[in-house]
Amino acid sequence: MSKPATTPFLPYARQSITDGDVQAVIDVLRSDWLTTGPGVPTFERALAQAVDAKEAVACANGTAALHLALTALDVEPGSVAVVPAITFVATANAARLVGMEVVFADVDARTGLMTPESFEDALRRAAGKPVRVVLPVDLAGQTPAKVEIAAIATRRGITVVDDSAHAVGSAYEADGAWHPVGSARHAAMASFSFHAVKNITTGEGGAVCTNDGTLAARLRLLRNHGLTRDAADYVTDEGRNSAPSWYYELVEPAFNYRLTDFQCALGVHQLQRLPEMRTRRAALADRYDQALRHMAPVVRTPVRVPNCRPCWHLYAVHIDFAAAGRSRQRVVDIMRAHGVGTQVHYIPVYRHPYYQRHGAPTRLPGAEAYYAGTLSLPMFASMRDEDCDRAVAALARALSA
Ligand SMILES: *Cc1c(COP(=O)(O)O)cnc(C)c1O
């Protein structure tokens, strides 16, 4: 497939950066504070407000957010985290980094989301080991059954930490009200990523949202080496009686997971644009749904989860490659030759050799079926209608070539 593309390559995902975004960063670069300045709490307040959480703690990336969240829970090494099999490796890795065992939950074969039933099944497979945490993933921007999953977790004394890396801007309905993803109504904490391909970006970046002030304080401590400058926290006589101006105390050794002020400024500006970017992503999803309808049943459009208003992070179709008589690699290659990028989200995490060694070997039918058919088509806020049509045409050609 050497036919050169005549139009610029259309990637599967791309950041959307305006002149206003650029100016916000430049303004900070010319200010006194590149990091640990006033821009950090400004971004944290804006994010907390946008997702209707009491607290947002900004950090270096989404993996750091998950690591901070699990570290803040003081889980016993050897206890279990339940992680859906279809996610980015970071969800499971964060649990391993705090010494937890990972038990993978199966997912719905059409949505890729963990379900209350697959969560219960994972709990049975944990076989008596103490399960401390579950990490539901808002795959592609859609939400799993948060109320039911939280109810199961609460009954078992399991803490819910949402991996909402895909879903800033999404909302779900529960108990007659709409809740923004990140509001942590049905979780102790929710983590975000602001990597360049995510719904909003700070280049690299992340955050943990929570309604628990004690947890938020701990997350801020852990993000900054475990150092406190808050006199109320001091335990030594020097600190308590006459703390000098340079004084600080080490509470516990921790990380430097800070986000810079210029990244936070970009984040504030991107957040202002989030409603408009969500609308654009929704319009693209609708356009894809229409344009792909005639390719059913070989190509099936994403199943829309009820009670969810997604900010579509991915537009992942399900393709019956056997019926099409084309391998996925061939479809990917032909589309690429026509200038259209695609991606596969994700290889079931238990398939990685590391997780084959660390954990009971698993093959989960829902995750295998999801993985076998999934292909993410281009989806990003700055995509034009023509780009969407070009992706559909490239897919049609790849399947009929
Ligand atoms: C991107 C992503 C992460 C990790 O975020 P980074 O900012 O890249 O560290 C975690 N979980 C999921 C589901 C992701 O997509």
XYZ file of C-alpha atoms and ligand atoms in Angstrom:
416
model
C 0.000 0.000 0.000
C 2.271 2.786 -1.180
C -0.324 5.143 -2.652
C 0.548 8.535 -1.182
C -2.160 10.457 0.649
C -3.118 13.646 -1.181
C -4.549 15.377 1.901
C -2.890 15.792 5.297
C -2.859 12.656 7.428
C -5.907 12.387 9.667
C -4.794 10.998 13.042
C -7.157 9.060 15.305
C -6.820 11.776 17.938
C -5.338 15.210 18.163
C -5.255 18.166 20.548
C -7.304 21.261 19.815
C -5.315 24.412 20.593
C -6.621 27.932 19.924
C -4.820 31.290 19.951
C -6.448 31.867 23.332
C -4.896 28.654 24.662
C -1.471 29.756 23.379
C -1.818 33.229 24.881
C -2.781 31.807 28.281
C 0.458 29.802 28.350
C 2.596 32.714 27.135
C 1.197 34.969 29.837
C 2.349 32.527 32.513
C 5.763 32.031 30.893
C 6.280 35.808 31.284
C 5.058 35.827 34.910
C 6.920 35.150 38.162
C 5.654 31.621 38.646
C 6.360 28.721 36.318
C 5.411 26.172 38.959
C 3.841 26.034 42.474
C 2.324 29.462 41.771
C -1.212 30.823 41.826
C -2.147 29.115 38.559
C -2.391 25.715 40.237
C -5.227 26.492 42.687
C -6.929 28.511 39.955
C -7.028 25.453 37.707
C -8.034 23.211 40.594
C -10.995 25.455 41.467
C -12.066 25.702 37.825
C -11.916 21.920 37.396
C -13.708 21.205 40.678
C -16.438 23.621 39.635
C -16.703 22.169 36.123
C -17.192 18.618 37.416
C -19.131 19.574 40.554
C -16.633 18.110 43.031
C -15.535 19.781 46.266
C -11.845 19.336 45.511
C -9.609 18.795 42.518
C -5.905 18.070 42.989
C -3.874 18.695 39.849
C -0.860 16.517 39.121
C 1.707 15.583 36.505
C -0.325 13.062 34.504
C -3.196 10.605 34.707
C -0.976 7.752 35.860
C 0.310 9.925 38.711
C -3.324 10.732 39.565
C -4.132 7.027 39.915
C -0.924 6.406 41.873
C -1.677 9.305 44.241
C -5.276 8.144 44.732
C -4.254 4.591 45.632
C -1.336 5.752 47.797
C -3.719 8.031 49.728
C -5.887 5.023 50.594
C -3.054 3.294 52.516
C -3.975 -0.106 51.109
C -2.317 -3.156 52.626
C 0.220 -4.759 50.272
C -1.236 -7.963 48.869
C -4.814 -6.713 48.968
C -6.726 -6.783 45.701
C -7.738 -4.131 43.184
C -10.429 -5.051 40.647
C -9.640 -3.526 37.244
C -11.629 -3.935 34.020
C -9.691 -5.915 31.419
C -10.270 -3.312 28.689
C -8.358 -0.212 29.758
C -4.967 1.407 29.378
C -2.271 -0.464 31.316
C -1.873 2.467 33.743
C -5.090 1.553 35.590
C -3.700 -1.837 36.598
C -0.119 -0.619 36.943
C -1.113 1.959 39.569
C -2.444 -0.865 41.734
C 0.781 -2.850 41.289
C 2.825 0.250 42.192
C 1.194 0.324 45.639
C 1.750 -3.402 46.128
C -1.754 -4.581 45.304
C -2.755 -7.717 43.432
C -4.850 -7.117 40.339
C -7.933 -9.174 39.539
C -9.328 -8.311 36.122
C -13.064 -7.924 35.636
C -14.648 -8.850 32.329
C -16.430 -6.196 30.278
C -19.566 -5.969 28.199
C -18.624 -7.264 24.731
C -20.286 -4.306 22.992
C -19.477 -1.325 25.240
C -16.176 -2.506 26.723
C -17.418 -1.364 30.139
C -17.229 -3.298 33.384
C -20.715 -4.309 34.558
C -22.102 -5.010 38.039
C -22.189 -8.715 37.064
C -18.582 -8.797 35.853
C -17.529 -6.943 39.013
C -19.268 -9.622 41.120
C -17.615 -12.329 39.028
C -14.184 -10.752 39.665
C -14.952 -10.693 43.390
C -15.659 -14.437 43.236
C -12.375 -15.007 41.406
C -10.527 -12.998 44.060
C -11.247 -16.150 46.071
C -11.144 -14.886 49.610
C -8.273 -12.401 49.192
C -9.120 -8.984 50.671
C -10.465 -6.733 47.909
C -9.871 -3.110 48.867
C -10.353 -1.104 45.656
C -12.274 -1.200 42.381
C -11.258 1.037 39.476
C -14.164 1.375 37.019
C -13.142 2.937 33.707
C -15.297 5.392 31.719
C -14.231 3.848 28.410
C -14.486 6.129 25.367
C -16.304 8.694 27.535
C -19.237 6.434 28.404
C -19.971 5.480 32.001
C -20.487 2.038 33.531
C -23.386 1.460 35.944
C -21.878 3.622 38.676
C -24.749 3.389 41.158
C -24.911 -0.412 41.048
C -21.124 -0.797 41.130
C -20.892 1.588 44.096
C -23.645 -0.349 45.899
C -21.761 -3.644 45.516
C -18.527 -1.976 46.628
C -20.127 -0.379 49.682
C -21.619 -3.686 50.806
C -18.159 -5.264 50.636
C -16.204 -2.367 52.140
C -14.453 -1.735 48.811
C -13.357 1.787 47.844
C -14.285 3.013 44.364
C -11.688 5.018 42.448
C -12.999 6.029 39.024
C -10.487 6.055 36.194
C -12.167 8.857 34.264
C -9.190 9.570 31.999
C -11.494 9.394 28.949
C -14.437 11.234 30.323
C -13.938 14.803 31.467
C -17.061 16.509 30.112
C -19.272 13.403 30.320
C -22.269 13.145 32.637
C -24.525 10.348 33.837
C -27.994 10.198 35.311
C -28.617 8.640 38.693
C -31.436 9.030 41.186
C -33.186 11.496 38.915
C -30.251 13.887 38.574
C -27.380 14.378 36.151
C -23.885 14.138 37.612
C -20.748 15.251 35.816
C -18.067 12.569 35.612
C -15.526 13.553 38.269
C -18.186 14.689 40.742
C -17.250 11.550 42.700
C -20.862 11.033 43.810
C -20.429 7.272 43.503
C -16.690 7.006 44.208
C -14.204 8.148 46.810
C -12.075 9.710 44.089
C -12.104 10.144 40.325
C -8.937 10.574 38.286
C -8.458 12.434 35.004
C -5.725 12.600 32.388
C -4.976 15.701 30.348
C -2.605 14.020 27.922
C -2.608 15.550 24.438
C -5.117 13.045 23.014
C -7.647 13.340 25.845
C -10.811 15.493 25.876
C -8.936 18.513 27.225
C -5.186 18.773 27.464
C -2.355 20.353 29.419
C 0.254 18.494 27.320
C 0.829 16.008 30.088
C -1.330 16.373 33.169
C -3.896 14.844 35.432
C -6.058 15.400 38.478
C -7.837 13.603 41.276
C -11.303 14.858 42.222
C -12.934 14.117 45.564
C -15.497 15.469 47.998
C -13.366 14.411 50.979
C -11.243 17.278 52.261
C -8.981 14.974 54.278
C -8.194 12.901 51.192
C -7.563 16.050 49.154
C -5.068 17.321 51.752
C -3.283 13.970 51.692
C -3.171 13.991 47.871
C -1.604 17.478 47.910
C 0.984 16.321 50.440
C 1.837 13.221 48.392
C 2.125 15.265 45.207
C 4.787 17.466 46.787
C 7.388 15.080 48.301
C 5.312 14.563 51.460
C 6.342 18.003 52.724
C 4.040 20.289 54.691
C 4.314 24.028 55.253
C 1.070 24.141 57.199
C 1.735 25.090 60.830
C -1.339 23.120 61.886
C 0.410 19.928 60.755
C 3.727 20.519 62.556
C 4.659 18.008 65.229
C 8.123 19.135 66.375
C 8.626 21.747 69.110
C 10.483 23.957 66.642
C 7.554 23.840 64.241
C 4.839 24.247 66.841
C 6.326 27.011 68.952
C 8.329 29.288 66.717
C 8.478 27.973 63.166
C 10.979 30.075 61.218
C 9.966 31.357 57.803
C 11.958 28.685 55.956
C 10.486 25.862 57.976
C 8.748 22.796 56.597
C 8.349 19.233 57.797
C 8.579 15.927 56.026
C 5.495 13.904 56.887
C 6.239 10.906 54.689
C 8.495 10.395 51.678
C 6.454 10.848 48.523
C 6.566 12.072 44.948
C 7.087 15.157 42.874
C 3.918 14.875 40.799
C 3.295 18.618 40.450
C 1.704 20.247 37.416
C 3.317 23.500 36.226
C 1.548 26.856 36.242
C 1.724 27.179 32.470
C 0.107 23.771 32.071
C -2.582 24.824 34.554
C -3.202 28.006 32.540
C -3.717 25.872 29.439
C -6.036 23.664 31.475
C -8.171 26.613 32.603
C -8.558 27.782 29.041
C -9.282 24.299 27.715
C -11.936 23.843 30.415
C -13.706 26.981 29.193
C -13.832 25.389 25.748
C -14.945 21.971 27.004
C -18.729 22.459 26.465
C -18.113 23.521 22.870
C -15.657 20.651 22.293
C -18.137 18.170 23.798
C -20.813 19.435 21.405
C -18.447 18.991 18.474
C -17.535 15.456 19.504
C -21.242 14.619 19.868
C -21.961 15.979 16.376
C -19.133 13.872 14.941
C -20.437 10.745 16.693
C -23.901 11.390 15.226
C -22.437 11.955 11.774
C -20.439 8.702 11.984
C -23.517 6.796 13.195
C -25.488 7.980 10.150
C -22.718 7.460 7.626
C -21.846 3.970 8.853
C -25.414 2.702 9.053
C -25.264 1.102 5.592
C -22.211 -0.964 6.576
C -24.140 -2.911 9.226
C -23.924 -5.644 10.309
C -20.236 -5.936 9.343
C -19.574 -2.555 10.959
C -21.503 -1.772 14.107
C -21.518 1.707 15.588
C -20.899 2.232 19.316
C -23.692 1.043 21.591
C -24.936 4.071 23.458
C -25.114 3.519 27.172
C -28.451 4.605 28.660
C -28.414 7.377 31.258
C -25.114 8.707 29.960
C -24.353 11.901 28.058
C -20.813 11.189 26.922
C -18.087 13.548 25.903
C -16.946 11.088 23.231
C -13.231 10.531 23.771
C -13.073 7.680 21.257
C -15.356 6.624 18.456
C -14.782 2.860 18.468
C -16.687 0.773 15.946
C -17.021 -2.982 16.129
C -16.104 -4.792 12.936
C -16.788 -8.401 12.021
C -13.447 -8.904 10.281
C -14.222 -12.531 9.445
C -17.441 -11.560 7.665
C -15.581 -8.761 5.865
C -12.904 -11.203 4.738
C -10.223 -8.741 5.864
C -7.880 -8.872 8.794
C -7.816 -5.896 11.115
C -4.180 -5.265 10.209
C -5.143 -5.088 6.518
C -7.982 -2.636 7.243
C -5.651 -0.488 9.361
C -3.012 -0.540 6.604
C -5.432 0.363 3.805
C -6.956 3.189 5.831
C -3.495 4.478 6.636
C -2.592 4.391 2.943
C -5.644 6.583 2.393
C -4.382 9.004 5.007
C -6.602 7.941 7.878
C -5.245 6.903 11.260
C -6.919 4.391 13.538
C -6.054 2.783 16.867
C -7.089 -0.213 18.939
C -8.268 0.488 22.499
C -7.220 -1.816 24.069
C -5.371 -5.107 24.175
C -6.934 -6.825 27.244
C -4.487 -5.903 29.970
C -4.221 -9.485 31.277
C -2.699 -10.486 27.936
C 0.488 -8.556 28.655
C 3.297 -10.888 29.668
C 3.767 -9.056 32.957
C 0.164 -9.709 33.981
C 0.380 -13.282 32.740
C 3.123 -13.703 35.335
C 1.461 -11.617 38.079
C -2.006 -12.927 38.593
C -4.124 -15.888 37.703
C -3.962 -16.455 33.939
C -7.268 -15.264 32.540
C -9.145 -15.158 29.272
C -12.339 -13.216 29.753
C -14.929 -13.756 27.003
C -16.404 -10.243 26.945
C -12.974 -8.606 26.800
C -11.795 -11.025 24.092
C -14.902 -10.372 21.975
C -14.566 -6.621 22.428
C -10.888 -6.667 21.533
C -11.447 -8.885 18.486
C -13.703 -6.349 16.770
C -12.819 -2.911 18.042
C -11.293 -0.154 15.928
C -11.133 3.504 16.949
C -11.816 5.915 14.082
C -10.592 9.527 14.165
C -12.400 11.592 16.813
C -11.271 14.996 18.038
C -12.858 18.397 18.528
C -11.073 20.146 15.661
C -12.145 17.493 13.120
C -14.274 18.781 10.268
C -17.277 17.054 8.744
C -15.155 16.312 5.636
C -12.603 14.543 7.832
C -15.350 12.343 9.236
C -16.575 11.560 5.711
C -13.027 10.801 4.602
C -12.601 8.329 7.466
C -15.879 6.612 6.562
C -14.889 6.428 2.882
C -11.482 4.981 3.780
C -13.131 2.356 5.971
C -15.595 1.464 3.194
C -12.725 1.067 0.743
C -10.685 -0.982 3.200
C -13.569 -3.385 3.722
C -14.419 -3.748 0.035
C -10.901 -3.611 -1.455
C -4.512 8.048 29.320
C -5.012 7.103 30.335
C -4.402 6.946 31.586
C -3.076 7.549 31.933
O -2.994 8.911 31.752
P -1.573 9.571 31.429
O -1.885 11.025 31.578
O -1.219 9.185 30.038
O -0.607 9.087 32.435
C -4.994 6.124 32.522
N -6.113 5.435 32.232
C -6.712 5.520 31.034
C -7.960 4.739 30.784
C -6.170 6.336 30.039
O -6.738 6.391 28.832
